[in-house]
Amino acid sequence: MDLSSYKGIIFDMDGTLVDSMPAHLEAWEKTCAIHEIPFDRQWFYELGGMPSVRIAQEINRSFRQNFDTERLANTKYKFYDEIAYKPEVIESVYQVLLDHKGSKKMAVGTGSRLFNAEPLLGQTGILPMLDALVTADDVVNHKPNPDTFLEAAKRIGVRPHECVVFEDTELGQKAALAAGMDCYLVIDGEITTLTKATR
């Protein structure tokens, strides 16, 4: 993998850099159980990268419900915080971070909120290696909109077309391409094909 043409690397967090998706899915499964919402693991996984309150809005839309979205999201956060697990880095992507630390600007652009993202990146030792962290709290329009990645590029001082993104969902890939950034898709912890943005 040749990243020499890029000046900045932007990583998604959950499911891309840190293996935290199982915990998020378990928290949603418990939330769905108490609210009698059908739980479809694949559907929830595909929404990875969206903030929980946005996922709650999708639940209302898809299942024609009228839940208080803030309350639903907060229930999910509560279950997530109660899950006893140690986050682990996804080795193939973490290695990219290690290999280019110091030679390229590095950022994380995540749909998680700051109170989830910061401890997770701190526990895994990733936080000190980053030049910027953009969370759901920093933008109004979340993935698949490009705002998260555009804000990350701005904070590391690199033009969008000089950044490459690592993502594990099509939602995130769409956001990267919409930002004018090339994107590697990470599937089951392995870095797969590069999709180039149209310039």
PDB file of C-alpha atoms in Angstrom:
ATOM      1  CA  MET A   1       0.000   0.000   0.000  1.00  0.00           C
ATOM      2  CA  ASP A   2       1.611   3.224  -1.199  1.00  0.00           C
ATOM      3  CA  LEU A   3       0.463   6.323   0.688  1.00  0.00           C
ATOM      4  CA  SER A   4       3.288   8.569  -0.525  1.00  0.00           C
ATOM      5  CA  SER A   5       0.945  10.833  -2.525  1.00  0.00           C
ATOM      6  CA  TYR A   6      -1.045  11.821   0.595  1.00  0.00           C
ATOM      7  CA  LYS A   7      -0.159  14.384   3.255  1.00  0.00           C
ATOM      8  CA  GLY A   8      -2.919  13.456   5.697  1.00  0.00           C
ATOM      9  CA  ILE A   9      -4.522  10.215   6.899  1.00  0.00           C
ATOM     10  CA  ILE A  10      -7.973  10.249   8.495  1.00  0.00           C
ATOM     11  CA  PHE A  11      -9.266   7.184  10.314  1.00  0.00           C
ATOM     12  CA  ASP A  12     -12.781   6.293  11.286  1.00  0.00           C
ATOM     13  CA  MET A  13     -12.690   4.894  14.840  1.00  0.00           C
ATOM     14  CA  ASP A  14     -15.309   2.229  15.611  1.00  0.00           C
ATOM     15  CA  GLY A  15     -14.745  -0.889  13.531  1.00  0.00           C
ATOM     16  CA  THR A  16     -11.829   0.671  11.640  1.00  0.00           C
ATOM     17  CA  LEU A  17      -9.126   1.614  14.135  1.00  0.00           C
ATOM     18  CA  VAL A  18     -10.657   0.160  17.316  1.00  0.00           C
ATOM     19  CA  ASP A  19     -12.686  -3.049  17.577  1.00  0.00           C
ATOM     20  CA  SER A  20     -15.548  -1.472  19.508  1.00  0.00           C
ATOM     21  CA  MET A  21     -18.430  -2.363  17.184  1.00  0.00           C
ATOM     22  CA  PRO A  22     -19.401  -5.545  19.114  1.00  0.00           C
ATOM     23  CA  ALA A  23     -19.949  -3.422  22.243  1.00  0.00           C
ATOM     24  CA  HIS A  24     -22.021  -0.846  20.324  1.00  0.00           C
ATOM     25  CA  LEU A  25     -24.149  -3.614  18.784  1.00  0.00           C
ATOM     26  CA  GLU A  26     -24.678  -5.287  22.176  1.00  0.00           C
ATOM     27  CA  ALA A  27     -25.784  -1.948  23.646  1.00  0.00           C
ATOM     28  CA  TRP A  28     -28.254  -1.417  20.801  1.00  0.00           C
ATOM     29  CA  GLU A  29     -29.535  -4.980  21.155  1.00  0.00           C
ATOM     30  CA  LYS A  30     -30.317  -4.376  24.851  1.00  0.00           C
ATOM     31  CA  THR A  31     -31.914  -1.010  24.031  1.00  0.00           C
ATOM     32  CA  CYS A  32     -34.096  -2.623  21.368  1.00  0.00           C
ATOM     33  CA  ALA A  33     -35.133  -5.429  23.731  1.00  0.00           C
ATOM     34  CA  ILE A  34     -36.556  -3.094  26.379  1.00  0.00           C
ATOM     35  CA  HIS A  35     -38.362  -0.957  23.771  1.00  0.00           C
ATOM     36  CA  GLU A  36     -39.604  -3.921  21.700  1.00  0.00           C
ATOM     37  CA  ILE A  37     -37.776  -2.756  18.582  1.00  0.00           C
ATOM     38  CA  PRO A  38     -36.792  -5.479  16.069  1.00  0.00           C
ATOM     39  CA  PHE A  39     -33.008  -5.909  16.275  1.00  0.00           C
ATOM     40  CA  ASP A  40     -31.227  -6.544  12.974  1.00  0.00           C
ATOM     41  CA  ARG A  41     -27.481  -6.761  13.634  1.00  0.00           C
ATOM     42  CA  GLN A  42     -26.502  -6.099   9.992  1.00  0.00           C
ATOM     43  CA  TRP A  43     -28.801  -3.052   9.728  1.00  0.00           C
ATOM     44  CA  PHE A  44     -27.263  -1.532  12.854  1.00  0.00           C
ATOM     45  CA  TYR A  45     -23.729  -2.350  11.679  1.00  0.00           C
ATOM     46  CA  GLU A  46     -24.330  -0.556   8.388  1.00  0.00           C
ATOM     47  CA  LEU A  47     -25.265   2.569  10.355  1.00  0.00           C
ATOM     48  CA  GLY A  48     -21.829   2.516  12.015  1.00  0.00           C
ATOM     49  CA  GLY A  49     -20.415   6.039  11.836  1.00  0.00           C
ATOM     50  CA  MET A  50     -23.744   7.689  12.636  1.00  0.00           C
ATOM     51  CA  PRO A  51     -24.163   9.233  16.098  1.00  0.00           C
ATOM     52  CA  SER A  52     -26.553   7.286  18.341  1.00  0.00           C
ATOM     53  CA  VAL A  53     -29.176  10.045  18.260  1.00  0.00           C
ATOM     54  CA  ARG A  54     -29.191   9.862  14.444  1.00  0.00           C
ATOM     55  CA  ILE A  55     -29.560   6.067  14.624  1.00  0.00           C
ATOM     56  CA  ALA A  56     -32.507   6.637  16.976  1.00  0.00           C
ATOM     57  CA  GLN A  57     -34.043   8.885  14.278  1.00  0.00           C
ATOM     58  CA  GLU A  58     -33.485   6.108  11.712  1.00  0.00           C
ATOM     59  CA  ILE A  59     -35.268   3.667  14.049  1.00  0.00           C
ATOM     60  CA  ASN A  60     -38.285   6.007  14.162  1.00  0.00           C
ATOM     61  CA  ARG A  61     -38.250   6.377  10.401  1.00  0.00           C
ATOM     62  CA  SER A  62     -37.710   2.706   9.526  1.00  0.00           C
ATOM     63  CA  PHE A  63     -40.096   1.230  12.089  1.00  0.00           C
ATOM     64  CA  ARG A  64     -42.650   4.073  11.989  1.00  0.00           C
ATOM     65  CA  GLN A  65     -42.185   4.799  15.696  1.00  0.00           C
ATOM     66  CA  ASN A  66     -42.205   8.005  17.692  1.00  0.00           C
ATOM     67  CA  PHE A  67     -39.547   7.448  20.348  1.00  0.00           C
ATOM     68  CA  ASP A  68     -37.872  10.340  22.144  1.00  0.00           C
ATOM     69  CA  THR A  69     -34.593  10.067  20.221  1.00  0.00           C
ATOM     70  CA  GLU A  70     -32.428  11.674  22.932  1.00  0.00           C
ATOM     71  CA  ARG A  71     -33.823   9.275  25.519  1.00  0.00           C
ATOM     72  CA  LEU A  72     -33.312   6.268  23.239  1.00  0.00           C
ATOM     73  CA  ALA A  73     -29.707   7.328  22.553  1.00  0.00           C
ATOM     74  CA  ASN A  74     -29.062   7.871  26.263  1.00  0.00           C
ATOM     75  CA  THR A  75     -30.377   4.374  27.039  1.00  0.00           C
ATOM     76  CA  LYS A  76     -27.906   3.002  24.495  1.00  0.00           C
ATOM     77  CA  TYR A  77     -25.041   5.045  26.039  1.00  0.00           C
ATOM     78  CA  LYS A  78     -25.951   3.666  29.477  1.00  0.00           C
ATOM     79  CA  PHE A  79     -25.816   0.056  28.275  1.00  0.00           C
ATOM     80  CA  TYR A  80     -22.567   0.759  26.373  1.00  0.00           C
ATOM     81  CA  ASP A  81     -20.923   2.171  29.519  1.00  0.00           C
ATOM     82  CA  GLU A  82     -21.964  -0.909  31.514  1.00  0.00           C
ATOM     83  CA  ILE A  83     -20.340  -3.360  29.094  1.00  0.00           C
ATOM     84  CA  ALA A  84     -17.096  -4.626  30.600  1.00  0.00           C
ATOM     85  CA  TYR A  85     -14.697  -5.004  27.700  1.00  0.00           C
ATOM     86  CA  LYS A  86     -11.204  -3.869  26.887  1.00  0.00           C
ATOM     87  CA  PRO A  87     -11.040  -2.188  23.497  1.00  0.00           C
ATOM     88  CA  GLU A  88      -8.462  -3.622  21.147  1.00  0.00           C
ATOM     89  CA  VAL A  89      -6.865  -1.956  18.170  1.00  0.00           C
ATOM     90  CA  ILE A  90      -7.465  -3.384  14.704  1.00  0.00           C
ATOM     91  CA  GLU A  91      -3.907  -4.401  13.906  1.00  0.00           C
ATOM     92  CA  SER A  92      -3.787  -3.829  10.131  1.00  0.00           C
ATOM     93  CA  VAL A  93      -5.070  -0.247  10.439  1.00  0.00           C
ATOM     94  CA  TYR A  94      -3.154   0.508  13.642  1.00  0.00           C
ATOM     95  CA  GLN A  95       0.029  -0.464  11.779  1.00  0.00           C
ATOM     96  CA  VAL A  96      -0.710   2.239   9.168  1.00  0.00           C
ATOM     97  CA  LEU A  97      -0.880   4.762  12.025  1.00  0.00           C
ATOM     98  CA  LEU A  98       2.447   3.538  13.443  1.00  0.00           C
ATOM     99  CA  ASP A  99       4.174   3.438  10.036  1.00  0.00           C
ATOM    100  CA  HIS A 100       3.270   7.032   9.158  1.00  0.00           C
ATOM    101  CA  LYS A 101       3.366   8.687  12.575  1.00  0.00           C
ATOM    102  CA  GLY A 102       5.519  11.800  12.315  1.00  0.00           C
ATOM    103  CA  SER A 103       5.700  11.783   8.506  1.00  0.00           C
ATOM    104  CA  LYS A 104       2.015  12.545   7.824  1.00  0.00           C
ATOM    105  CA  LYS A 105      -0.722  14.426   9.634  1.00  0.00           C
ATOM    106  CA  MET A 106      -3.128  12.057  11.408  1.00  0.00           C
ATOM    107  CA  ALA A 107      -6.738  12.511  12.480  1.00  0.00           C
ATOM    108  CA  VAL A 108      -9.711  10.481  13.613  1.00  0.00           C
ATOM    109  CA  GLY A 109     -13.147  11.417  12.240  1.00  0.00           C
ATOM    110  CA  THR A 110     -15.836   9.515  14.129  1.00  0.00           C
ATOM    111  CA  GLY A 111     -19.596   9.439  14.543  1.00  0.00           C
ATOM    112  CA  SER A 112     -19.096   8.747  18.264  1.00  0.00           C
ATOM    113  CA  ARG A 113     -19.450  11.574  20.743  1.00  0.00           C
ATOM    114  CA  LEU A 114     -16.433  13.014  22.542  1.00  0.00           C
ATOM    115  CA  PHE A 115     -17.296  11.373  25.881  1.00  0.00           C
ATOM    116  CA  ASN A 116     -17.100   7.948  24.167  1.00  0.00           C
ATOM    117  CA  ALA A 117     -14.267   8.596  21.731  1.00  0.00           C
ATOM    118  CA  GLU A 118     -11.694  10.219  24.013  1.00  0.00           C
ATOM    119  CA  PRO A 119     -11.543   7.440  26.653  1.00  0.00           C
ATOM    120  CA  LEU A 120     -11.488   4.740  23.952  1.00  0.00           C
ATOM    121  CA  LEU A 121      -8.593   6.382  22.099  1.00  0.00           C
ATOM    122  CA  GLY A 122      -6.871   7.058  25.413  1.00  0.00           C
ATOM    123  CA  GLN A 123      -7.146   3.429  26.596  1.00  0.00           C
ATOM    124  CA  THR A 124      -5.655   2.145  23.347  1.00  0.00           C
ATOM    125  CA  GLY A 125      -2.818   4.692  23.360  1.00  0.00           C
ATOM    126  CA  ILE A 126      -3.928   6.202  20.053  1.00  0.00           C
ATOM    127  CA  LEU A 127      -4.936   9.667  21.288  1.00  0.00           C
ATOM    128  CA  PRO A 128      -1.384  11.074  21.776  1.00  0.00           C
ATOM    129  CA  MET A 129      -0.477  10.032  18.214  1.00  0.00           C
ATOM    130  CA  LEU A 130      -3.227  12.117  16.619  1.00  0.00           C
ATOM    131  CA  ASP A 131      -3.007  15.679  15.325  1.00  0.00           C
ATOM    132  CA  ALA A 132      -6.800  16.072  15.501  1.00  0.00           C
ATOM    133  CA  LEU A 133      -9.954  14.351  16.705  1.00  0.00           C
ATOM    134  CA  VAL A 134     -13.338  15.197  15.187  1.00  0.00           C
ATOM    135  CA  THR A 135     -16.425  13.687  16.844  1.00  0.00           C
ATOM    136  CA  ALA A 136     -20.194  13.880  16.428  1.00  0.00           C
ATOM    137  CA  ASP A 137     -20.121  16.921  18.723  1.00  0.00           C
ATOM    138  CA  ASP A 138     -18.025  18.914  16.236  1.00  0.00           C
ATOM    139  CA  VAL A 139     -20.274  18.850  13.156  1.00  0.00           C
ATOM    140  CA  VAL A 140     -23.966  19.335  12.404  1.00  0.00           C
ATOM    141  CA  ASN A 141     -24.205  17.078   9.343  1.00  0.00           C
ATOM    142  CA  HIS A 142     -22.868  13.604  10.071  1.00  0.00           C
ATOM    143  CA  LYS A 143     -21.815  10.761   7.754  1.00  0.00           C
ATOM    144  CA  PRO A 144     -22.707  10.102   4.931  1.00  0.00           C
ATOM    145  CA  ASN A 145     -22.266  13.894   4.664  1.00  0.00           C
ATOM    146  CA  PRO A 146     -18.617  14.925   4.176  1.00  0.00           C
ATOM    147  CA  ASP A 147     -18.473  17.394   7.096  1.00  0.00           C
ATOM    148  CA  THR A 148     -16.658  15.121   9.597  1.00  0.00           C
ATOM    149  CA  PHE A 149     -13.779  14.478   7.194  1.00  0.00           C
ATOM    150  CA  LEU A 150     -13.657  18.054   5.894  1.00  0.00           C
ATOM    151  CA  GLU A 151     -13.389  19.323   9.478  1.00  0.00           C
ATOM    152  CA  ALA A 152     -10.605  16.803  10.178  1.00  0.00           C
ATOM    153  CA  ALA A 153      -8.673  17.969   7.088  1.00  0.00           C
ATOM    154  CA  LYS A 154      -9.103  21.578   8.170  1.00  0.00           C
ATOM    155  CA  ARG A 155      -7.813  20.855  11.676  1.00  0.00           C
ATOM    156  CA  ILE A 156      -4.690  19.076  10.422  1.00  0.00           C
ATOM    157  CA  GLY A 157      -4.081  21.795   7.809  1.00  0.00           C
ATOM    158  CA  VAL A 158      -4.208  19.490   4.776  1.00  0.00           C
ATOM    159  CA  ARG A 159      -6.327  20.039   1.669  1.00  0.00           C
ATOM    160  CA  PRO A 160      -9.086  17.407   1.281  1.00  0.00           C
ATOM    161  CA  HIS A 161      -7.727  15.884  -1.942  1.00  0.00           C
ATOM    162  CA  GLU A 162      -4.380  15.315  -0.204  1.00  0.00           C
ATOM    163  CA  CYS A 163      -6.036  13.149   2.485  1.00  0.00           C
ATOM    164  CA  VAL A 164      -6.840   9.436   2.426  1.00  0.00           C
ATOM    165  CA  VAL A 165      -9.525   7.898   4.648  1.00  0.00           C
ATOM    166  CA  PHE A 166      -9.794   4.458   6.254  1.00  0.00           C
ATOM    167  CA  GLU A 167     -13.425   3.391   6.851  1.00  0.00           C
ATOM    168  CA  ASP A 168     -15.335   0.183   7.597  1.00  0.00           C
ATOM    169  CA  THR A 169     -18.843   1.088   6.367  1.00  0.00           C
ATOM    170  CA  GLU A 170     -20.303   2.190   3.057  1.00  0.00           C
ATOM    171  CA  LEU A 171     -21.839   5.136   4.924  1.00  0.00           C
ATOM    172  CA  GLY A 172     -18.340   6.314   5.897  1.00  0.00           C
ATOM    173  CA  GLN A 173     -16.943   5.592   2.457  1.00  0.00           C
ATOM    174  CA  LYS A 174     -19.658   7.791   0.910  1.00  0.00           C
ATOM    175  CA  ALA A 175     -18.706  10.591   3.328  1.00  0.00           C
ATOM    176  CA  ALA A 176     -15.035  10.327   2.382  1.00  0.00           C
ATOM    177  CA  LEU A 177     -15.698  10.339  -1.361  1.00  0.00           C
ATOM    178  CA  ALA A 178     -18.129  13.271  -0.950  1.00  0.00           C
ATOM    179  CA  ALA A 179     -15.286  15.136   0.790  1.00  0.00           C
ATOM    180  CA  GLY A 180     -13.099  14.554  -2.281  1.00  0.00           C
ATOM    181  CA  MET A 181     -10.889  12.046  -0.453  1.00  0.00           C
ATOM    182  CA  ASP A 182      -9.741   8.601  -1.580  1.00  0.00           C
ATOM    183  CA  CYS A 183     -10.889   5.828   0.757  1.00  0.00           C
ATOM    184  CA  TYR A 184      -9.680   2.386   1.812  1.00  0.00           C
ATOM    185  CA  LEU A 185     -12.446   0.099   3.026  1.00  0.00           C
ATOM    186  CA  VAL A 186     -11.680  -2.084   6.045  1.00  0.00           C
ATOM    187  CA  ILE A 187     -13.626  -5.354   6.075  1.00  0.00           C
ATOM    188  CA  ASP A 188     -13.350  -7.810   8.979  1.00  0.00           C
ATOM    189  CA  GLY A 189     -10.207  -6.067  10.171  1.00  0.00           C
ATOM    190  CA  GLU A 190      -8.435  -6.255   6.794  1.00  0.00           C
ATOM    191  CA  ILE A 191      -7.661  -3.301   4.527  1.00  0.00           C
ATOM    192  CA  THR A 192      -9.213  -3.930   1.122  1.00  0.00           C
ATOM    193  CA  THR A 193      -9.537  -1.908  -2.060  1.00  0.00           C
ATOM    194  CA  LEU A 194      -8.904   1.787  -2.514  1.00  0.00           C
ATOM    195  CA  THR A 195     -11.759   3.794  -4.031  1.00  0.00           C
ATOM    196  CA  LYS A 196     -10.643   7.048  -5.604  1.00  0.00           C
ATOM    197  CA  ALA A 197     -12.690  10.220  -5.303  1.00  0.00           C
ATOM    198  CA  THR A 198     -13.719  11.956  -8.502  1.00  0.00           C
ATOM    199  CA  ARG A 199     -11.822  15.211  -8.748  1.00  0.00           C
TER     200      ARG A 199
END
